[in-house]
mmCIF file of C-alpha atoms in Angstrom:
data_model
loop_
_atom_site.group_PDB
_atom_site.id
_atom_site.type_symbol
_atom_site.label_atom_id
_atom_site.label_comp_id
_atom_site.label_asym_id
_atom_site.label_seq_id
_atom_site.Cartn_x
_atom_site.Cartn_y
_atom_site.Cartn_z
ATOM 1 C CA MET A 124 -118.502 25.565 -115.709
ATOM 2 C CA ASN A 125 -115.656 23.736 -117.409
ATOM 3 C CA SER A 126 -115.203 20.037 -116.766
ATOM 4 C CA PRO A 127 -112.147 19.085 -114.698
ATOM 5 C CA LEU A 128 -109.012 18.526 -116.746
ATOM 6 C CA SER A 129 -108.265 14.853 -117.301
ATOM 7 C CA ARG A 130 -105.274 12.863 -118.508
ATOM 8 C CA LYS A 131 -107.445 11.780 -121.427
ATOM 9 C CA ASP A 132 -107.766 15.429 -122.504
ATOM 10 C CA LEU A 133 -104.032 15.983 -122.257
ATOM 11 C CA GLU A 134 -103.186 12.815 -124.139
ATOM 12 C CA ARG A 135 -105.633 13.737 -126.887
ATOM 13 C CA TRP A 136 -103.969 17.134 -127.271
ATOM 14 C CA TYR A 137 -100.520 15.504 -127.170
ATOM 15 C CA ALA A 138 -101.479 13.058 -129.925
ATOM 16 C CA ARG A 139 -102.740 15.901 -132.122
ATOM 17 C CA TYR A 140 -100.227 18.681 -131.559
ATOM 18 C CA ASN A 141 -96.955 17.035 -130.575
ATOM 19 C CA ASN A 142 -96.037 16.746 -134.208
ATOM 20 C CA ARG A 143 -93.321 18.386 -136.282
ATOM 21 C CA CYS A 144 -95.947 19.808 -138.642
ATOM 22 C CA PHE A 145 -96.946 22.186 -135.819
ATOM 23 C CA VAL A 146 -93.421 23.431 -135.109
ATOM 24 C CA GLY A 147 -93.659 26.363 -137.504
ATOM 25 C CA LEU A 148 -90.933 28.874 -136.632
ATOM 26 C CA ASP A 149 -90.370 27.486 -133.143
ATOM 27 C CA PRO A 150 -86.656 27.824 -132.268
ATOM 28 C CA VAL A 151 -86.376 24.071 -131.612
ATOM 29 C CA ASN A 152 -86.146 23.830 -135.402
ATOM 30 C CA PHE A 153 -82.587 25.121 -135.179
ATOM 31 C CA VAL A 154 -81.611 22.194 -132.975
ATOM 32 C CA HIS A 155 -83.112 19.695 -135.400
ATOM 33 C CA ALA A 156 -81.038 21.176 -138.216
ATOM 34 C CA TYR A 157 -77.860 19.610 -136.765
ATOM 35 C CA SER A 158 -76.945 15.949 -136.389
ATOM 36 C CA ASP A 159 -73.906 16.185 -134.118
ATOM 37 C CA PRO A 160 -74.915 16.150 -130.432
ATOM 38 C CA ASP A 161 -72.237 18.715 -129.531
ATOM 39 C CA ASP A 162 -73.602 21.102 -132.159
ATOM 40 C CA CYS A 163 -77.171 20.529 -130.949
ATOM 41 C CA GLN A 164 -76.270 21.471 -127.371
ATOM 42 C CA ILE A 165 -74.584 24.721 -128.400
ATOM 43 C CA VAL A 166 -77.337 25.628 -130.860
ATOM 44 C CA GLY A 167 -79.988 24.802 -128.276
ATOM 45 C CA LEU A 168 -78.420 27.129 -125.732
ATOM 46 C CA VAL A 169 -78.192 30.000 -128.218
ATOM 47 C CA ALA A 170 -81.697 29.474 -129.614
ATOM 48 C CA SER A 171 -83.395 29.073 -126.237
ATOM 49 C CA CYS A 172 -81.680 32.050 -124.617
ATOM 50 C CA LEU A 173 -82.794 34.243 -127.530
ATOM 51 C CA ALA A 174 -86.344 32.826 -127.535
ATOM 52 C CA TYR A 175 -88.308 35.886 -126.486
ATOM 53 C CA GLY A 176 -90.348 38.233 -128.637
ATOM 54 C CA ARG A 177 -92.120 37.318 -131.846
ATOM 55 C CA VAL A 178 -91.159 34.062 -133.518
ATOM 56 C CA ALA A 179 -90.064 35.792 -136.732
ATOM 57 C CA GLN A 180 -87.710 38.053 -134.749
ATOM 58 C CA ILE A 181 -86.323 35.082 -132.843
ATOM 59 C CA SER A 182 -85.737 33.149 -136.050
ATOM 60 C CA ALA A 183 -83.940 36.116 -137.605
ATOM 61 C CA ILE A 184 -81.512 36.734 -134.734
ATOM 62 C CA VAL A 185 -80.730 33.053 -134.152
ATOM 63 C CA SER A 186 -80.077 32.633 -137.883
ATOM 64 C CA ARG A 187 -77.693 35.606 -137.822
ATOM 65 C CA VAL A 188 -75.755 34.266 -134.855
ATOM 66 C CA LEU A 189 -75.509 30.765 -136.301
ATOM 67 C CA SER A 190 -74.407 32.129 -139.673
ATOM 68 C CA VAL A 191 -71.124 33.360 -138.170
ATOM 69 C CA MET A 192 -70.580 30.034 -136.390
ATOM 70 C CA GLY A 193 -70.294 28.029 -139.591
ATOM 71 C CA PRO A 194 -71.256 24.401 -140.224
ATOM 72 C CA SER A 195 -70.205 23.232 -136.752
ATOM 73 C CA PRO A 196 -71.151 25.616 -133.923
ATOM 74 C CA ALA A 197 -69.419 23.340 -131.410
ATOM 75 C CA ALA A 198 -66.141 23.515 -133.348
ATOM 76 C CA PHE A 199 -66.559 27.283 -133.655
ATOM 77 C CA ILE A 200 -67.007 27.599 -129.902
ATOM 78 C CA ARG A 201 -63.967 25.404 -129.189
ATOM 79 C CA ASN A 202 -61.606 26.930 -131.739
ATOM 80 C CA THR A 203 -62.472 30.628 -131.824
ATOM 81 C CA PRO A 204 -60.464 32.838 -129.457
ATOM 82 C CA GLU A 205 -62.694 34.655 -126.969
ATOM 83 C CA ARG A 206 -61.456 38.045 -128.206
ATOM 84 C CA ASP A 207 -62.955 37.304 -131.641
ATOM 85 C CA PHE A 208 -66.534 36.723 -130.487
ATOM 86 C CA LEU A 209 -67.524 40.340 -129.977
ATOM 87 C CA PRO A 210 -66.303 41.620 -133.387
ATOM 88 C CA LEU A 211 -68.345 38.881 -135.061
ATOM 89 C CA VAL A 212 -71.623 39.747 -133.316
ATOM 90 C CA CYS A 213 -71.139 43.386 -132.310
ATOM 91 C CA ASN A 214 -73.749 44.634 -134.796
ATOM 92 C CA MET A 215 -76.335 42.075 -133.732
ATOM 93 C CA GLY A 216 -79.093 42.809 -131.252
ATOM 94 C CA HIS A 217 -82.426 41.387 -130.208
ATOM 95 C CA ARG A 218 -84.888 43.540 -128.302
ATOM 96 C CA PHE A 219 -83.185 44.156 -124.949
ATOM 97 C CA CYS A 220 -79.887 42.406 -125.662
ATOM 98 C CA LYS A 221 -76.955 43.764 -127.631
ATOM 99 C CA GLY A 222 -73.963 42.292 -129.383
ATOM 100 C CA ASN A 223 -71.902 42.228 -126.196
ATOM 101 C CA ASP A 224 -74.613 40.141 -124.495
ATOM 102 C CA ILE A 225 -74.542 37.624 -127.338
ATOM 103 C CA ALA A 226 -70.739 37.551 -127.212
ATOM 104 C CA GLY A 227 -70.979 36.908 -123.472
ATOM 105 C CA LEU A 228 -73.239 33.927 -124.089
ATOM 106 C CA LEU A 229 -70.776 32.466 -126.594
ATOM 107 C CA ILE A 230 -67.885 33.017 -124.201
ATOM 108 C CA ALA A 231 -69.846 31.314 -121.414
ATOM 109 C CA ALA A 232 -70.602 28.356 -123.680
ATOM 110 C CA LYS A 233 -66.912 28.092 -124.570
ATOM 111 C CA ARG A 234 -65.641 28.273 -121.007
ATOM 112 C CA LEU A 235 -68.163 25.776 -119.627
ATOM 113 C CA SER A 236 -67.602 23.390 -122.543
ATOM 114 C CA LEU A 237 -63.846 23.439 -121.979
ATOM 115 C CA GLU A 238 -63.974 23.302 -118.190
ATOM 116 C CA TYR A 239 -66.574 20.553 -117.875
ATOM 117 C CA GLY A 240 -66.162 18.705 -121.146
ATOM 118 C CA GLY A 241 -69.553 19.834 -122.422
ATOM 119 C CA LEU A 242 -72.672 21.698 -121.387
ATOM 120 C CA GLU A 243 -74.412 18.548 -120.169
ATOM 121 C CA ASN A 244 -71.597 17.870 -117.730
ATOM 122 C CA ALA A 245 -71.684 21.498 -116.586
ATOM 123 C CA PHE A 246 -75.354 21.083 -115.736
ATOM 124 C CA ALA A 247 -75.216 17.520 -114.401
ATOM 125 C CA GLN A 248 -72.558 18.371 -111.821
ATOM 126 C CA GLY A 249 -75.195 20.448 -110.068
ATOM 127 C CA LEU A 250 -77.658 17.560 -109.755
ATOM 128 C CA CYS A 251 -78.260 15.736 -106.477
ATOM 129 C CA THR A 252 -80.115 12.444 -106.066
ATOM 130 C CA SER A 253 -82.377 14.034 -103.438
ATOM 131 C CA ASP A 254 -83.557 16.837 -105.773
ATOM 132 C CA GLU A 255 -87.285 16.884 -106.454
ATOM 133 C CA THR A 256 -86.858 19.122 -109.513
ATOM 134 C CA VAL A 257 -84.004 20.540 -111.559
ATOM 135 C CA LEU A 258 -84.299 23.860 -109.713
ATOM 136 C CA PRO A 259 -81.133 23.526 -107.567
ATOM 137 C CA ALA A 260 -79.075 22.383 -110.559
ATOM 138 C CA LEU A 261 -80.627 25.081 -112.732
ATOM 139 C CA ALA A 262 -79.594 27.747 -110.224
ATOM 140 C CA LYS A 263 -76.024 26.446 -110.272
ATOM 141 C CA PHE A 264 -75.975 26.223 -114.074
ATOM 142 C CA SER A 265 -77.259 29.756 -114.564
ATOM 143 C CA GLY A 266 -74.711 30.932 -112.019
ATOM 144 C CA LYS A 267 -71.956 29.267 -114.004
ATOM 145 C CA LEU A 268 -73.136 30.854 -117.253
ATOM 146 C CA ILE A 269 -73.382 34.286 -115.648
ATOM 147 C CA ALA A 270 -69.968 34.071 -114.015
ATOM 148 C CA ALA A 271 -68.287 32.734 -117.154
ATOM 149 C CA GLY A 272 -69.744 35.120 -119.699
ATOM 150 C CA PHE A 273 -71.423 38.159 -118.185
ATOM 151 C CA GLY A 274 -70.438 38.901 -114.609
ATOM 152 C CA SER A 275 -74.036 39.709 -113.688
ATOM 153 C CA PRO A 276 -77.515 38.457 -114.673
ATOM 154 C CA ASN A 277 -79.016 39.915 -117.849
ATOM 155 C CA HIS A 278 -81.809 39.432 -120.370
ATOM 156 C CA LEU A 279 -80.249 36.271 -121.785
ATOM 157 C CA VAL A 280 -79.417 34.445 -118.548
ATOM 158 C CA PRO A 281 -81.394 35.443 -115.434
ATOM 159 C CA ASP A 282 -80.480 34.676 -111.849
ATOM 160 C CA VAL A 283 -82.659 31.724 -110.887
ATOM 161 C CA LEU A 284 -82.382 32.636 -107.207
ATOM 162 C CA ARG A 285 -84.231 35.915 -107.804
ATOM 163 C CA GLY A 286 -87.471 34.060 -108.525
ATOM 164 C CA SER A 287 -87.700 34.310 -112.305
ATOM 165 C CA ALA A 288 -89.634 31.502 -113.993
ATOM 166 C CA CYS A 289 -86.532 31.025 -116.190
ATOM 167 C CA LYS A 290 -88.742 30.013 -119.091
ATOM 168 C CA ARG A 291 -85.926 29.917 -121.640
ATOM 169 C CA LEU A 292 -83.495 27.841 -119.581
ATOM 170 C CA ASN A 293 -86.306 25.429 -118.736
ATOM 171 C CA LEU A 294 -87.140 25.312 -122.440
ATOM 172 C CA TYR A 295 -83.514 24.389 -123.151
ATOM 173 C CA LEU A 296 -83.701 21.610 -120.570
ATOM 174 C CA ARG A 297 -86.933 20.330 -122.125
ATOM 175 C CA TRP A 298 -85.270 20.111 -125.520
ATOM 176 C CA MET A 299 -82.173 18.405 -124.125
ATOM 177 C CA ALA A 300 -83.676 15.977 -121.570
ATOM 178 C CA ARG A 301 -86.887 14.805 -123.278
ATOM 179 C CA SER A 302 -87.140 12.714 -126.417
ATOM 180 C CA ASP A 303 -90.131 12.684 -128.747
ATOM 181 C CA ASN A 304 -91.177 14.256 -132.054
ATOM 182 C CA ILE A 305 -90.210 17.709 -130.788
ATOM 183 C CA ASP A 306 -87.507 17.321 -128.132
ATOM 184 C CA VAL A 307 -84.129 15.794 -128.976
ATOM 185 C CA GLY A 308 -83.352 14.058 -125.663
ATOM 186 C CA LEU A 309 -79.560 14.242 -125.723
ATOM 187 C CA TRP A 310 -78.933 14.709 -121.997
ATOM 188 C CA LYS A 311 -79.305 11.239 -120.493
ATOM 189 C CA SER A 312 -78.023 12.454 -117.125
ATOM 190 C CA VAL A 313 -81.120 14.625 -116.580
ATOM 191 C CA SER A 314 -84.359 12.795 -115.810
ATOM 192 C CA PRO A 315 -87.465 14.241 -117.498
ATOM 193 C CA ALA A 316 -89.236 13.634 -114.182
ATOM 194 C CA LEU A 317 -87.279 16.553 -112.680
ATOM 195 C CA LEU A 318 -88.060 19.127 -115.375
ATOM 196 C CA ILE A 319 -89.981 22.345 -114.720
ATOM 197 C CA ILE A 320 -92.604 23.713 -117.112
ATOM 198 C CA PRO A 321 -91.231 26.543 -119.312
ATOM 199 C CA LEU A 322 -93.637 29.202 -118.092
ATOM 200 C CA ASP A 323 -94.159 32.288 -120.262
ATOM 201 C CA ILE A 324 -97.217 34.538 -120.306
ATOM 202 C CA HIS A 325 -99.023 32.299 -122.807
ATOM 203 C CA MET A 326 -98.443 29.087 -120.859
ATOM 204 C CA HIS A 327 -99.359 30.941 -117.664
ATOM 205 C CA ARG A 328 -102.734 31.899 -119.148
ATOM 206 C CA GLN A 329 -103.357 28.305 -120.140
ATOM 207 C CA CYS A 330 -102.417 27.009 -116.696
ATOM 208 C CA LEU A 331 -104.828 29.481 -115.109
ATOM 209 C CA ALA A 332 -107.604 28.516 -117.531
ATOM 210 C CA LEU A 333 -107.027 24.798 -116.957
ATOM 211 C CA GLY A 334 -107.008 25.177 -113.189
ATOM 212 C CA LEU A 335 -103.375 24.128 -112.820
ATOM 213 C CA THR A 336 -102.490 27.218 -110.795
ATOM 214 C CA SER A 337 -104.275 30.162 -109.227
ATOM 215 C CA ARG A 338 -101.174 32.316 -108.881
ATOM 216 C CA LYS A 339 -101.266 35.585 -110.842
ATOM 217 C CA ALA A 340 -97.512 36.076 -111.207
ATOM 218 C CA ALA A 341 -95.647 34.199 -113.930
ATOM 219 C CA ASP A 342 -92.695 33.443 -111.660
ATOM 220 C CA MET A 343 -90.805 30.363 -110.496
ATOM 221 C CA LYS A 344 -93.295 29.634 -107.704
ATOM 222 C CA THR A 345 -96.053 29.481 -110.294
ATOM 223 C CA ALA A 346 -93.943 27.358 -112.620
ATOM 224 C CA LEU A 347 -93.330 24.886 -109.805
ATOM 225 C CA GLU A 348 -97.020 24.845 -108.858
ATOM 226 C CA ALA A 349 -98.055 24.183 -112.456
ATOM 227 C CA THR A 350 -95.379 21.519 -112.799
ATOM 228 C CA ALA A 351 -96.652 19.770 -109.684
ATOM 229 C CA ALA A 352 -100.155 19.811 -111.180
ATOM 230 C CA PHE A 353 -98.907 18.301 -114.441
ATOM 231 C CA ARG A 354 -96.970 15.697 -112.468
ATOM 232 C CA ARG A 355 -100.273 14.258 -111.260
ATOM 233 C CA PHE A 356 -101.013 13.320 -114.869
ATOM 234 C CA ALA A 357 -97.471 12.354 -115.932
ATOM 235 C CA PRO A 358 -95.271 11.627 -112.887
ATOM 236 C CA ASP A 359 -92.241 10.662 -114.960
ATOM 237 C CA ASP A 360 -92.575 13.490 -117.483
ATOM 238 C CA PRO A 361 -94.386 16.555 -116.120
ATOM 239 C CA VAL A 362 -93.518 18.792 -119.097
ATOM 240 C CA ARG A 363 -94.816 16.220 -121.589
ATOM 241 C CA TYR A 364 -97.780 18.402 -122.568
ATOM 242 C CA ASP A 365 -95.988 21.763 -122.785
ATOM 243 C CA PHE A 366 -95.631 21.932 -126.554
ATOM 244 C CA ALA A 367 -99.106 20.532 -127.207
ATOM 245 C CA ILE A 368 -100.851 22.962 -124.863
ATOM 246 C CA THR A 369 -99.094 26.004 -126.311
ATOM 247 C CA ARG A 370 -99.904 24.914 -129.877
ATOM 248 C CA ARG A 371 -103.517 24.285 -128.952
ATOM 249 C CA SER A 372 -103.643 27.783 -127.462
ATOM 250 C CA MET A 373 -102.109 29.287 -130.599
ATOM 251 C CA GLU A 374 -104.642 27.544 -132.806
ATOM 252 C CA GLN A 375 -107.495 28.790 -130.637
ATOM 253 C CA GLN A 376 -106.190 32.374 -130.851
ATOM 254 C CA THR A 377 -105.090 32.594 -134.475
ATOM 255 C CA GLY A 378 -106.306 29.483 -136.254
ATOM 256 C CA LYS A 379 -102.658 28.556 -136.938
ATOM 257 C CA ALA A 380 -100.763 26.486 -134.396
ATOM 258 C CA GLY A 381 -97.210 27.787 -134.303
ATOM 259 C CA GLN A 382 -97.698 31.309 -135.663
ATOM 260 C CA THR A 383 -98.131 33.376 -132.502
ATOM 261 C CA PRO A 384 -95.519 35.254 -130.421
ATOM 262 C CA LEU A 385 -93.521 33.242 -127.914
ATOM 263 C CA ALA A 386 -92.874 36.144 -125.467
#
């Protein structure tokens, strides 16, 4: 029988794996490639929303999208007429999404940036001091993205209220709200204490193995249960160990931390 998980275990894994040398092809690399905070927020949204499938596929499609956005994605979003987005990405696709989905994401980013003065403001306006997690604000943010760019939920931006774990939007929030070797910590209005674990099938398996949840479905209820379990070890930063645990899992499976599919 495995010994109970301890904070000492988690901190040991954090010290080993929460290092840029383990990033590999992780899409957070795209965020680190830019120095302007406005660019980082736009790039982070694009990279996180496309972060499903194998890492090489993710890297390829994000690179293609960013290549048409030029040296400043934020300036591209601000200055490009909405009608021009689709022609630029119409031949791009990634698994279930097509060029029109990618164009919709860019349009949503443009409209929210202009309406709220930036993506952080668009998210922060949904926060309430009584919130225990970012879930209510996340639901409002996804709703804004859907309404602005798509009209209905799709593979890039799911409807939080339908129970999805929303792994990719929670990944985006992790990148934006936390600050360490991996996460850029640009959004000062969002407390890391409110974040929800970005739960994909790999993290779900780890949470089951570590006794952090017993739920079999990788949905929002499970993500919240796992987050609550992590909060016992890090009350002010419950997603602190996310990157380290996934890299440890990758190394156990393949011998190379950072080279496995993200899903």
